[in-house]
PDB file of C-alpha atoms in Angstrom:
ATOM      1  CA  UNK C  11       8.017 -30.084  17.818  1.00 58.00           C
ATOM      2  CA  UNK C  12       9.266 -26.631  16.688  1.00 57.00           C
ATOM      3  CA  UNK C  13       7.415 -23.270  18.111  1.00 57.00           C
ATOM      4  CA  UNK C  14       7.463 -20.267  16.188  1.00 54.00           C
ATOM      5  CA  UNK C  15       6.938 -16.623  17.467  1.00 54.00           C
ATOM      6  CA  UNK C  16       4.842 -15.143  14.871  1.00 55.00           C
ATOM      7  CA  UNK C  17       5.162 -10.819  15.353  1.00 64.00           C
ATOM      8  CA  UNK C  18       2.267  -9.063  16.211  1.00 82.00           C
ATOM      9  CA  UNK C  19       1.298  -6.664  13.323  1.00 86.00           C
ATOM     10  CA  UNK C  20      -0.797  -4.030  13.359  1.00 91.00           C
ATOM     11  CA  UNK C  21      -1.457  -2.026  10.210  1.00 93.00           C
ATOM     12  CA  UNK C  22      -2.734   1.447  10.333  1.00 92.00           C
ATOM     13  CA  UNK C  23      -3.974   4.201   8.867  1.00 94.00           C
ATOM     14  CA  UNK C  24      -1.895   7.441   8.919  1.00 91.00           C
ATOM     15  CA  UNK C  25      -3.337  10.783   9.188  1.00 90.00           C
ATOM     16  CA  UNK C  26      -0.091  12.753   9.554  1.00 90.00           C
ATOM     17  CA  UNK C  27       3.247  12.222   9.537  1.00 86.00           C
ATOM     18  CA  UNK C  28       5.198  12.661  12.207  1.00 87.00           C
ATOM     19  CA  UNK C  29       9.212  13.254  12.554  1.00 85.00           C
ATOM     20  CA  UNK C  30       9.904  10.020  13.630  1.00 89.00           C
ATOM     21  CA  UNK C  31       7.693   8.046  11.210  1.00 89.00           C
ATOM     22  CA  UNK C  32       8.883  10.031   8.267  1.00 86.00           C
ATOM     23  CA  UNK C  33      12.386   9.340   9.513  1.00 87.00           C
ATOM     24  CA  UNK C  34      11.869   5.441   9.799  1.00 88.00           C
ATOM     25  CA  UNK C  35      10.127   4.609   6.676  1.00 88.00           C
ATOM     26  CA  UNK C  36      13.155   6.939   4.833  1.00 85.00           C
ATOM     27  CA  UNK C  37      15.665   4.723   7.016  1.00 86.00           C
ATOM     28  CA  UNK C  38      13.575   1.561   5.986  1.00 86.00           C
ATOM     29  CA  UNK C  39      12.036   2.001   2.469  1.00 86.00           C
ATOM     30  CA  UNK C  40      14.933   4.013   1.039  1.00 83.00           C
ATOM     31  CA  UNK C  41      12.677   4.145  -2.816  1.00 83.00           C
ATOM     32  CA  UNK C  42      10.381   6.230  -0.566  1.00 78.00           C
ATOM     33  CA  UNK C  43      12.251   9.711   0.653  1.00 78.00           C
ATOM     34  CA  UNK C  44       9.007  11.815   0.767  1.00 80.00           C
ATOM     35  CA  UNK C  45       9.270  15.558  -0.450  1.00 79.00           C
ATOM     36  CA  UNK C  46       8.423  17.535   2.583  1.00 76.00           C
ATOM     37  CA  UNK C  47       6.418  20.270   0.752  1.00 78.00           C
ATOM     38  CA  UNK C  48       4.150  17.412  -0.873  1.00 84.00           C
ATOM     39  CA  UNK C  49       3.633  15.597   2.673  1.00 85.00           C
ATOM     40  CA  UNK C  50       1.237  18.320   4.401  1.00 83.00           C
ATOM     41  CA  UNK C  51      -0.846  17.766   0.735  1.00 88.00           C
ATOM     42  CA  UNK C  52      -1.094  14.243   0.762  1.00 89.00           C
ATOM     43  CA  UNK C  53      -2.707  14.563   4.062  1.00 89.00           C
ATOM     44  CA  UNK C  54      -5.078  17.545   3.809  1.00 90.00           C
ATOM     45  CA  UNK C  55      -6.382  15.385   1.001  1.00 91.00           C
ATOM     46  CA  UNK C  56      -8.824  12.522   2.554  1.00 90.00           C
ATOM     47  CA  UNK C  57      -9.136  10.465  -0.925  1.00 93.00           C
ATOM     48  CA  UNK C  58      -4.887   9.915   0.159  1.00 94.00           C
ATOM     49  CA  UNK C  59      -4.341   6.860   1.855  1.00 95.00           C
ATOM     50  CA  UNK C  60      -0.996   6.379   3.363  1.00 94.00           C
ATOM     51  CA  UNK C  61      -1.066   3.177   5.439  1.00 96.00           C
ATOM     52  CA  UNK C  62       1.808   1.628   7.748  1.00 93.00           C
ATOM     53  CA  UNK C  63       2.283  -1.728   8.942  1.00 94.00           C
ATOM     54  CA  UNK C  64       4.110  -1.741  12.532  1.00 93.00           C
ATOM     55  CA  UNK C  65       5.593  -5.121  13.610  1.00 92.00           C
ATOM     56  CA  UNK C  66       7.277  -5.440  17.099  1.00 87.00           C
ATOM     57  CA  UNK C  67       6.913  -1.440  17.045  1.00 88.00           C
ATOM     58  CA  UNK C  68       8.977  -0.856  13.680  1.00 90.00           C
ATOM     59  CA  UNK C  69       7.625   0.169  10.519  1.00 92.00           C
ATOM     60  CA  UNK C  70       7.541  -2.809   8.720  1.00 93.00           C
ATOM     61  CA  UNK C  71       5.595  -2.156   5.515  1.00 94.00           C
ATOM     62  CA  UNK C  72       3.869   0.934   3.444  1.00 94.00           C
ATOM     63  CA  UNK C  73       1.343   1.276   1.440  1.00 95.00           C
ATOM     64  CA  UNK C  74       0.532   4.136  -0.975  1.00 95.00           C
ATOM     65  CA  UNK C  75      -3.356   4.359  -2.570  1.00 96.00           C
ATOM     66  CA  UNK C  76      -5.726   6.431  -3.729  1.00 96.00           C
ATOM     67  CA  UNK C  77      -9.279   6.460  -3.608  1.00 95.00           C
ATOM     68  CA  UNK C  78     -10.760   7.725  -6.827  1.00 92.00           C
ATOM     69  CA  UNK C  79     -14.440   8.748  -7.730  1.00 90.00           C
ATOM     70  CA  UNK C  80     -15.252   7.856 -11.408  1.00 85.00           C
ATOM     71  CA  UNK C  81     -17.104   9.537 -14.197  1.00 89.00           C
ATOM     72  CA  UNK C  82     -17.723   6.094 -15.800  1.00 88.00           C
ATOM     73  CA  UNK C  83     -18.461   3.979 -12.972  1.00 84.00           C
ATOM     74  CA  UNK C  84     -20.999   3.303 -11.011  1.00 87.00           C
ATOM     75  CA  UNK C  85     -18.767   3.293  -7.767  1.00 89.00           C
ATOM     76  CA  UNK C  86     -15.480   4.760  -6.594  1.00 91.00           C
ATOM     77  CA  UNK C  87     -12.094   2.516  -6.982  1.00 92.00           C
ATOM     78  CA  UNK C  88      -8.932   2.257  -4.555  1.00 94.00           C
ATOM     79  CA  UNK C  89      -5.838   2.234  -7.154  1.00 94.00           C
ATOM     80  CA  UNK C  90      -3.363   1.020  -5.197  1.00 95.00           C
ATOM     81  CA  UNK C  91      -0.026   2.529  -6.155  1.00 94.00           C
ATOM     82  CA  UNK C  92       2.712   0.884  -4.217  1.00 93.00           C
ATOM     83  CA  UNK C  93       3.114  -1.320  -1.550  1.00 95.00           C
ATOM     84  CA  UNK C  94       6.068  -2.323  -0.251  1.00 93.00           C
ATOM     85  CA  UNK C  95       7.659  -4.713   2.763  1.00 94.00           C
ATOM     86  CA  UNK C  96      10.602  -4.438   4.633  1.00 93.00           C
ATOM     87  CA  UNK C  97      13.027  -7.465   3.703  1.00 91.00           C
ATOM     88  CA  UNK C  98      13.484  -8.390   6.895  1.00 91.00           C
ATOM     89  CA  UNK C  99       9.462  -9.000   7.578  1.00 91.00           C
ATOM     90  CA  UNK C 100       8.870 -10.626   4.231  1.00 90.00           C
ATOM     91  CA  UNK C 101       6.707 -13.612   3.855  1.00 89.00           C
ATOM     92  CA  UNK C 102       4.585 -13.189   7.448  1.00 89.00           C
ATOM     93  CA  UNK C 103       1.637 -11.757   5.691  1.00 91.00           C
ATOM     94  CA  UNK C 104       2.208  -8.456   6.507  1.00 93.00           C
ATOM     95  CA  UNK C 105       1.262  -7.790   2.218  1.00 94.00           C
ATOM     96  CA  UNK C 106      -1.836  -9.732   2.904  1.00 94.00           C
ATOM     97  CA  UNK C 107      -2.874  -7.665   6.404  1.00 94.00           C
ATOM     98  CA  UNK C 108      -2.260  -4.146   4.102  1.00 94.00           C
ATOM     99  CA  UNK C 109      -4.580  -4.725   1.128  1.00 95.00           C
ATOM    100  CA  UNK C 110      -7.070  -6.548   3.502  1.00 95.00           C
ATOM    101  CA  UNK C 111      -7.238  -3.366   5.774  1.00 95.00           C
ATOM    102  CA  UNK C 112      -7.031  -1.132   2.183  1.00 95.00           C
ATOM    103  CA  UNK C 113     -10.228  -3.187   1.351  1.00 95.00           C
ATOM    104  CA  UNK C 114     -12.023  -2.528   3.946  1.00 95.00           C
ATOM    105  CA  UNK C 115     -11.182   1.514   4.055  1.00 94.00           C
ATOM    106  CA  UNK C 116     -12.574   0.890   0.519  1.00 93.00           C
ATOM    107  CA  UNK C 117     -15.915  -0.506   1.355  1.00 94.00           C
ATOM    108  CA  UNK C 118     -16.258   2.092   3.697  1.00 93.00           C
ATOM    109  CA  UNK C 119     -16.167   4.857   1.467  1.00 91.00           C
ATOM    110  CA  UNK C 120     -18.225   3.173  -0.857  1.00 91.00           C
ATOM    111  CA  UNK C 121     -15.780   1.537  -3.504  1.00 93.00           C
ATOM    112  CA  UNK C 122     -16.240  -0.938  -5.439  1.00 91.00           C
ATOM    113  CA  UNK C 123     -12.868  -2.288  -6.622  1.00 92.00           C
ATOM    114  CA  UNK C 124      -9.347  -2.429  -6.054  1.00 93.00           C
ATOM    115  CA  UNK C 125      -6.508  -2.554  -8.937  1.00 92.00           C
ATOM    116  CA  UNK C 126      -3.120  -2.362  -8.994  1.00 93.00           C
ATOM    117  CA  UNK C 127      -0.384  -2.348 -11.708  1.00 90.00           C
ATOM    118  CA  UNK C 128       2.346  -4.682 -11.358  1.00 90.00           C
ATOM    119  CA  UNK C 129       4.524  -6.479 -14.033  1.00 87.00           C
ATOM    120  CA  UNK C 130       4.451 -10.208 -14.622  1.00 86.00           C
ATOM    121  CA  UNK C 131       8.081 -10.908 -14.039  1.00 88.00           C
ATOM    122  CA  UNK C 132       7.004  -9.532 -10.043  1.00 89.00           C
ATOM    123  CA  UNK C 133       6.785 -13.152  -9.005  1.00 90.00           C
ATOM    124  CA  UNK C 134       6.032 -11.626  -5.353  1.00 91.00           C
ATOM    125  CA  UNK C 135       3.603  -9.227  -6.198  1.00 90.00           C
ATOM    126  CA  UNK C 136       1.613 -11.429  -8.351  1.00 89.00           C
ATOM    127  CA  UNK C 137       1.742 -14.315  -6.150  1.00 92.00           C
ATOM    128  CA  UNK C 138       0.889 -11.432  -3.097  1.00 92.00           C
ATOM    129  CA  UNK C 139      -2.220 -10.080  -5.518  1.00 91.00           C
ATOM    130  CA  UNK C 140      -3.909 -13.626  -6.526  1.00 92.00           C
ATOM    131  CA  UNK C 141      -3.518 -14.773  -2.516  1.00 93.00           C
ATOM    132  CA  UNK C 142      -5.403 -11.872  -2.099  1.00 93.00           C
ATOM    133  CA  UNK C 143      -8.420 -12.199  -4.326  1.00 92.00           C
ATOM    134  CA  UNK C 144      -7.312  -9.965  -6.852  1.00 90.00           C
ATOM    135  CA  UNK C 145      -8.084 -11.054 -10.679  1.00 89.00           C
ATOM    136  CA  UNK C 146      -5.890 -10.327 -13.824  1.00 87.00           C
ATOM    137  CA  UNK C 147      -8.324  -9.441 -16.692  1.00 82.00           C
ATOM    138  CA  UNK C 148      -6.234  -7.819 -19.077  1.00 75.00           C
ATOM    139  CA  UNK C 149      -3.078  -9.700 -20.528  1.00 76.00           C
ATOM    140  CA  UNK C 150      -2.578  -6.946 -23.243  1.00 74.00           C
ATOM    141  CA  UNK C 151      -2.207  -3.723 -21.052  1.00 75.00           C
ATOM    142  CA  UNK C 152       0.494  -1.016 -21.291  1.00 72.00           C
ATOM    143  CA  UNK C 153       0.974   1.894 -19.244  1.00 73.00           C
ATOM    144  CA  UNK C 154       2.808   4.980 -21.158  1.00 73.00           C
ATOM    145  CA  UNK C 155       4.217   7.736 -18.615  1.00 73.00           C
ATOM    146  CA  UNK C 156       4.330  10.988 -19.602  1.00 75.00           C
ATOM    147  CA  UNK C 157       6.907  13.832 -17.829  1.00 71.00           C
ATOM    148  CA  UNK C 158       5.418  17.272 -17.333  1.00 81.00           C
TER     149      UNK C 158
END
């Protein structure tokens, strides 16, 4: 027989930022160097959800969503915008324990549904989003961006 350790992870949500956080997640998510004047927004704004995932007491994944009341919908939404894990903690469910704890922030606030973009050649992220409950219902979808 062969034991594994499995980490203890915790995921969080983050009300501020501190120093050392900010410094971390720059150090270990290098696609997310936060502007420093937009940081002190994000966080006055409740409807921001910034959540971290902390494994052996690093900062081993981040997720970005928003929680967003609709003209055309019944009930409010969680868009999910990114969600990322460190290499190094990949494949432990640390993905899973994120959008499980971003569904449940959800249902407390009264949403309804969670979606997230992604593109079908992200083998991870579509694997990570069908393990998770999440349904594709559009095969035809296209997202334009627009620079301001």
């Amino acid at each position: 027989l062969v034991w594994y350790s499995v980490p203890m992870t915790e995921v969080t949500r983050l009300t501020e930022l501190s120093r050392k956080d900010a410094e971390e997640i720059a150090n270990n998510f290098p696609e997310h160097q936060f502007v420093a004047a937009n940081v002190e927004k994000f966080f006055k704004d409740s409807e921001n959800i910034l959540l971290i995932a902390r494994t052996d007491k690093v900062i081993s994944g981040i997720t970005i969503a928003y929680y967003l009341e609709r003209l055309d919908k019944p009930a409010a939404q969680i868009f999910l915008d990114s969600i990322d894990v460190h290499p190094k903690f990949k494949r432990q469910g640390i993905g899973t324990r994120m959008i499980e704890k971003l569904k449940v922030l959800g249902k407390e606030k009264g949403a309804t549904e969670l979606w997230v973009l992604t593109n079908r050649s992200n083998e991870a992220a579509m694997a990570l989003y069908a393990s998770t409950g999440g349904v594709s219902k559009e095969r035809d979808v296209v997202m334009f961006d627009y620079s301001m």
